[in-house]
């Protein structure tokens, strides 16, 4: 069964708490989307200290410029891994090392226009590749089907690296994404807009 991670993309602490409260009966793992208004044209809540007691395990998807400056503050006890964007990083080797020093796992996300070829130098030093199904910034966009090939390409580079697909995931495309070899689906709008959160999660899990 594929793992499904609900994504939370909110501007206020209250909204984050509200979503966590809704999702907790169904899962203990969430993706927190962090946007700075510079790397992507949208901003979200960005005060990690206030999330240190959030009663879930998180992967933090840093859609920000110069993520190296923010690694320490996001390496909270309830954070399992930090996901950084290939496109936002100058010195990836250094950044990976820095994240490792915090004890957190490392994920690299690639935008739809970024080739998996760029991952080659780092693929053995990371835990997870996030193949973006949309250009990051907003939830509710349509999945770009041509990224499916990238899942296979990443698995060819390293069969045991985890591959997550994020952006535009829904009940109609999840079979194709899973068939391409994806291990983890991150989803926001399909889940949050559903009338029955538990049923929607079950649909994505398959
Ligand atoms: C897209 C974000 C995604 C987003 C997914 O900018 O990176 O994590 O939350 O949202 P949906 O599932 O609605 O595309």
Short mmCIF file of C-alpha atoms and ligand atoms in Angstrom, two decimals:
data_model
loop_
_atom_site.label_atom_id
_atom_site.label_comp_id
_atom_site.label_asym_id
_atom_site.label_seq_id
_atom_site.Cartn_x
_atom_site.Cartn_y
_atom_site.Cartn_z
CA UNK A 1 0.00 0.00 0.00
CA UNK A 2 1.31 3.42 -0.93
CA UNK A 3 1.83 5.87 1.93
CA UNK A 4 -0.35 8.96 1.78
CA UNK A 5 0.78 12.14 3.50
CA UNK A 6 -1.71 15.00 3.86
CA UNK A 7 -0.15 18.36 3.02
CA UNK A 8 -0.93 21.44 5.09
CA UNK A 9 -0.40 24.80 3.42
CA UNK A 10 -1.68 27.58 5.67
CA UNK A 11 -0.92 31.15 6.62
CA UNK A 12 -1.83 31.01 10.31
CA UNK A 13 -1.07 28.85 13.31
CA UNK A 14 -4.80 28.45 13.99
CA UNK A 15 -5.41 27.03 10.51
CA UNK A 16 -2.56 24.57 10.92
CA UNK A 17 -3.93 23.40 14.28
CA UNK A 18 -7.41 23.05 12.78
CA UNK A 19 -6.15 20.83 9.94
CA UNK A 20 -4.02 18.73 12.28
CA UNK A 21 -7.05 18.20 14.49
CA UNK A 22 -9.10 17.00 11.50
CA UNK A 23 -6.44 14.64 10.18
CA UNK A 24 -5.16 13.10 13.41
CA UNK A 25 -7.79 10.34 13.60
CA UNK A 26 -6.43 9.01 10.29
CA UNK A 27 -2.68 9.59 10.24
CA UNK A 28 0.22 10.74 12.38
CA UNK A 29 2.33 12.07 9.52
CA UNK A 30 1.77 15.34 7.68
CA UNK A 31 3.65 17.45 5.18
CA UNK A 32 4.01 21.06 6.22
CA UNK A 33 4.36 23.38 3.25
CA UNK A 34 6.64 26.35 3.91
CA UNK A 35 6.61 29.17 1.35
CA UNK A 36 8.50 32.45 1.50
CA UNK A 37 6.94 34.57 -1.24
CA UNK A 38 10.32 34.59 -3.04
CA UNK A 39 11.08 31.06 -4.25
CA UNK A 40 7.35 30.71 -4.89
CA UNK A 41 4.73 33.46 -5.25
CA UNK A 42 2.89 32.55 -2.05
CA UNK A 43 3.58 32.74 1.66
CA UNK A 44 2.70 30.43 4.51
CA UNK A 45 3.14 30.35 8.28
CA UNK A 46 6.87 30.38 9.00
CA UNK A 47 7.45 30.34 12.72
CA UNK A 48 8.82 26.87 13.46
CA UNK A 49 9.20 27.50 17.18
CA UNK A 50 5.40 27.68 17.54
CA UNK A 51 5.03 24.26 15.90
CA UNK A 52 7.36 22.38 18.21
CA UNK A 53 4.44 20.87 20.14
CA UNK A 54 2.25 20.08 17.15
CA UNK A 55 1.01 16.53 17.89
CA UNK A 56 2.03 14.98 14.57
CA UNK A 57 5.20 13.87 12.85
CA UNK A 58 6.12 16.17 10.01
CA UNK A 59 8.04 16.34 6.83
CA UNK A 60 8.75 19.98 6.11
CA UNK A 61 8.67 20.98 2.46
CA UNK A 62 10.81 24.10 2.27
CA UNK A 63 9.76 26.11 -0.77
CA UNK A 64 12.09 28.93 0.17
CA UNK A 65 15.23 30.62 -1.04
CA UNK A 66 18.50 29.86 0.75
CA UNK A 67 17.10 26.96 2.82
CA UNK A 68 20.51 26.44 4.43
CA UNK A 69 19.80 29.45 6.65
CA UNK A 70 16.64 27.88 8.04
CA UNK A 71 17.64 24.25 8.58
CA UNK A 72 18.39 24.59 12.28
CA UNK A 73 15.15 26.34 13.10
CA UNK A 74 13.03 23.76 11.25
CA UNK A 75 14.82 20.76 12.74
CA UNK A 76 12.17 20.41 15.44
CA UNK A 77 11.80 17.24 17.52
CA UNK A 78 8.54 16.39 15.71
CA UNK A 79 10.12 16.80 12.26
CA UNK A 80 11.29 13.58 10.60
CA UNK A 81 12.71 15.00 7.38
CA UNK A 82 13.44 18.23 5.63
CA UNK A 83 12.70 18.56 1.92
CA UNK A 84 14.62 21.21 0.01
CA UNK A 85 14.25 22.27 -3.60
CA UNK A 86 17.06 21.51 -6.00
CA UNK A 87 16.30 24.83 -7.74
CA UNK A 88 16.79 26.86 -4.55
CA UNK A 89 20.19 25.52 -3.49
CA UNK A 90 23.69 26.62 -4.49
CA UNK A 91 25.74 24.07 -2.59
CA UNK A 92 23.68 20.90 -2.24
CA UNK A 93 26.47 18.80 -0.76
CA UNK A 94 26.93 21.25 2.06
CA UNK A 95 23.20 21.51 2.65
CA UNK A 96 22.76 17.73 2.81
CA UNK A 97 25.59 17.54 5.34
CA UNK A 98 24.06 20.32 7.38
CA UNK A 99 20.66 18.60 7.50
CA UNK A 100 22.33 15.30 8.44
CA UNK A 101 24.04 17.03 11.36
CA UNK A 102 20.62 17.91 12.78
CA UNK A 103 19.71 14.20 12.76
CA UNK A 104 16.91 14.70 10.23
CA UNK A 105 16.36 12.79 7.01
CA UNK A 106 16.90 14.57 3.71
CA UNK A 107 14.61 14.94 0.72
CA UNK A 108 15.25 16.81 -2.51
CA UNK A 109 12.25 18.10 -4.47
CA UNK A 110 12.42 18.80 -8.20
CA UNK A 111 10.05 21.08 -10.09
CA UNK A 112 8.31 19.77 -13.22
CA UNK A 113 10.88 21.53 -15.42
CA UNK A 114 13.90 20.08 -13.59
CA UNK A 115 15.48 16.93 -14.97
CA UNK A 116 16.20 13.90 -12.77
CA UNK A 117 19.71 14.06 -14.25
CA UNK A 118 20.45 16.84 -11.73
CA UNK A 119 19.93 14.39 -8.86
CA UNK A 120 22.69 12.06 -9.93
CA UNK A 121 25.51 13.52 -7.78
CA UNK A 122 23.40 13.36 -4.60
CA UNK A 123 21.15 10.34 -5.04
CA UNK A 124 23.17 8.11 -2.71
CA UNK A 125 23.29 10.73 0.04
CA UNK A 126 19.58 11.40 0.42
CA UNK A 127 16.53 9.51 1.69
CA UNK A 128 13.79 10.83 -0.53
CA UNK A 129 13.13 12.45 -3.89
CA UNK A 130 9.98 14.52 -4.26
CA UNK A 131 8.80 14.66 -7.85
CA UNK A 132 6.58 17.73 -8.09
CA UNK A 133 3.43 17.17 -10.13
CA UNK A 134 2.80 20.93 -10.31
CA UNK A 135 4.85 24.10 -10.18
CA UNK A 136 5.05 24.74 -6.44
CA UNK A 137 3.20 27.64 -4.87
CA UNK A 138 -0.46 26.78 -4.73
CA UNK A 139 -2.62 23.85 -3.93
CA UNK A 140 -5.42 22.83 -6.30
CA UNK A 141 -3.47 22.79 -9.57
CA UNK A 142 -3.71 20.05 -12.21
CA UNK A 143 -1.23 17.21 -12.22
CA UNK A 144 1.34 17.37 -15.04
CA UNK A 145 1.29 13.86 -16.42
CA UNK A 146 4.68 14.09 -18.09
CA UNK A 147 6.39 13.93 -14.68
CA UNK A 148 5.40 10.26 -14.39
CA UNK A 149 8.47 9.25 -16.37
CA UNK A 150 10.66 10.88 -13.73
CA UNK A 151 9.53 8.42 -11.08
CA UNK A 152 10.98 5.59 -13.16
CA UNK A 153 14.13 7.58 -13.89
CA UNK A 154 14.76 8.18 -10.18
CA UNK A 155 14.24 4.50 -9.39
CA UNK A 156 16.74 3.68 -12.12
CA UNK A 157 19.28 5.97 -10.48
CA UNK A 158 18.73 4.23 -7.15
CA UNK A 159 16.01 1.59 -6.72
CA UNK A 160 15.75 1.90 -2.94
CA UNK A 161 15.42 5.67 -2.66
CA UNK A 162 11.93 6.76 -1.62
CA UNK A 163 9.98 8.62 -4.28
CA UNK A 164 7.17 10.93 -3.30
CA UNK A 165 4.84 12.70 -5.71
CA UNK A 166 3.43 16.03 -4.57
CA UNK A 167 0.96 18.31 -6.33
CA UNK A 168 -2.23 17.53 -8.18
CA UNK A 169 -2.63 14.04 -6.73
CA UNK A 170 -6.22 12.78 -6.74
CA UNK A 171 -8.29 9.60 -6.95
CA UNK A 172 -8.22 9.66 -10.76
CA UNK A 173 -4.45 9.78 -11.20
CA UNK A 174 -3.21 7.88 -8.14
CA UNK A 175 -3.21 4.51 -9.94
CA UNK A 176 -0.96 5.81 -12.72
CA UNK A 177 1.39 7.44 -10.20
CA UNK A 178 1.63 4.30 -8.08
CA UNK A 179 2.08 2.10 -11.16
CA UNK A 180 5.07 4.26 -12.15
CA UNK A 181 6.77 3.22 -8.89
CA UNK A 182 5.92 6.01 -6.45
CA UNK A 183 6.19 5.15 -2.73
CA UNK A 184 4.50 8.17 -1.15
CA UNK A 185 1.68 10.46 -2.28
CA UNK A 186 1.37 13.94 -0.78
CA UNK A 187 -2.03 15.54 -1.26
CA UNK A 188 -3.79 18.68 -0.14
CA UNK A 189 -6.88 19.82 -2.06
CA UNK A 190 -8.19 16.34 -2.88
CA UNK A 191 -8.25 15.53 0.83
CA UNK A 192 -9.23 18.85 2.36
CA UNK A 193 -12.04 19.50 -0.11
CA UNK A 194 -13.54 16.05 0.29
CA UNK A 195 -16.67 15.62 2.38
CA UNK A 196 -15.28 12.54 4.08
CA UNK A 197 -11.60 12.87 4.91
CA UNK A 198 -11.23 9.25 6.01
CA UNK A 199 -12.81 7.94 2.80
CA UNK A 200 -10.69 10.25 0.64
CA UNK A 201 -7.51 9.05 2.35
CA UNK A 202 -8.60 5.45 1.85
CA UNK A 203 -9.19 6.14 -1.85
CA UNK A 204 -5.65 7.47 -2.28
CA UNK A 205 -4.15 4.62 -0.27
CA UNK A 206 -5.97 2.17 -2.54
C1 LIG B 1 2.18 22.78 -4.20
C2 LIG B 1 2.60 22.25 -2.86
C3 LIG B 1 1.93 21.00 -2.51
C4 LIG B 1 0.48 21.22 -2.29
C5 LIG B 1 -0.26 20.12 -2.93
O1 LIG B 1 2.61 24.06 -4.33
O2 LIG B 1 3.95 22.02 -2.91
O3 LIG B 1 2.50 20.41 -1.37
O4 LIG B 1 0.17 21.30 -0.95
O5 LIG B 1 -1.55 20.54 -3.09
P1 LIG B 1 -2.56 19.79 -4.04
O6 LIG B 1 -2.61 18.37 -3.58
O7 LIG B 1 -3.83 20.53 -3.84
O8 LIG B 1 -2.02 19.93 -5.42
#
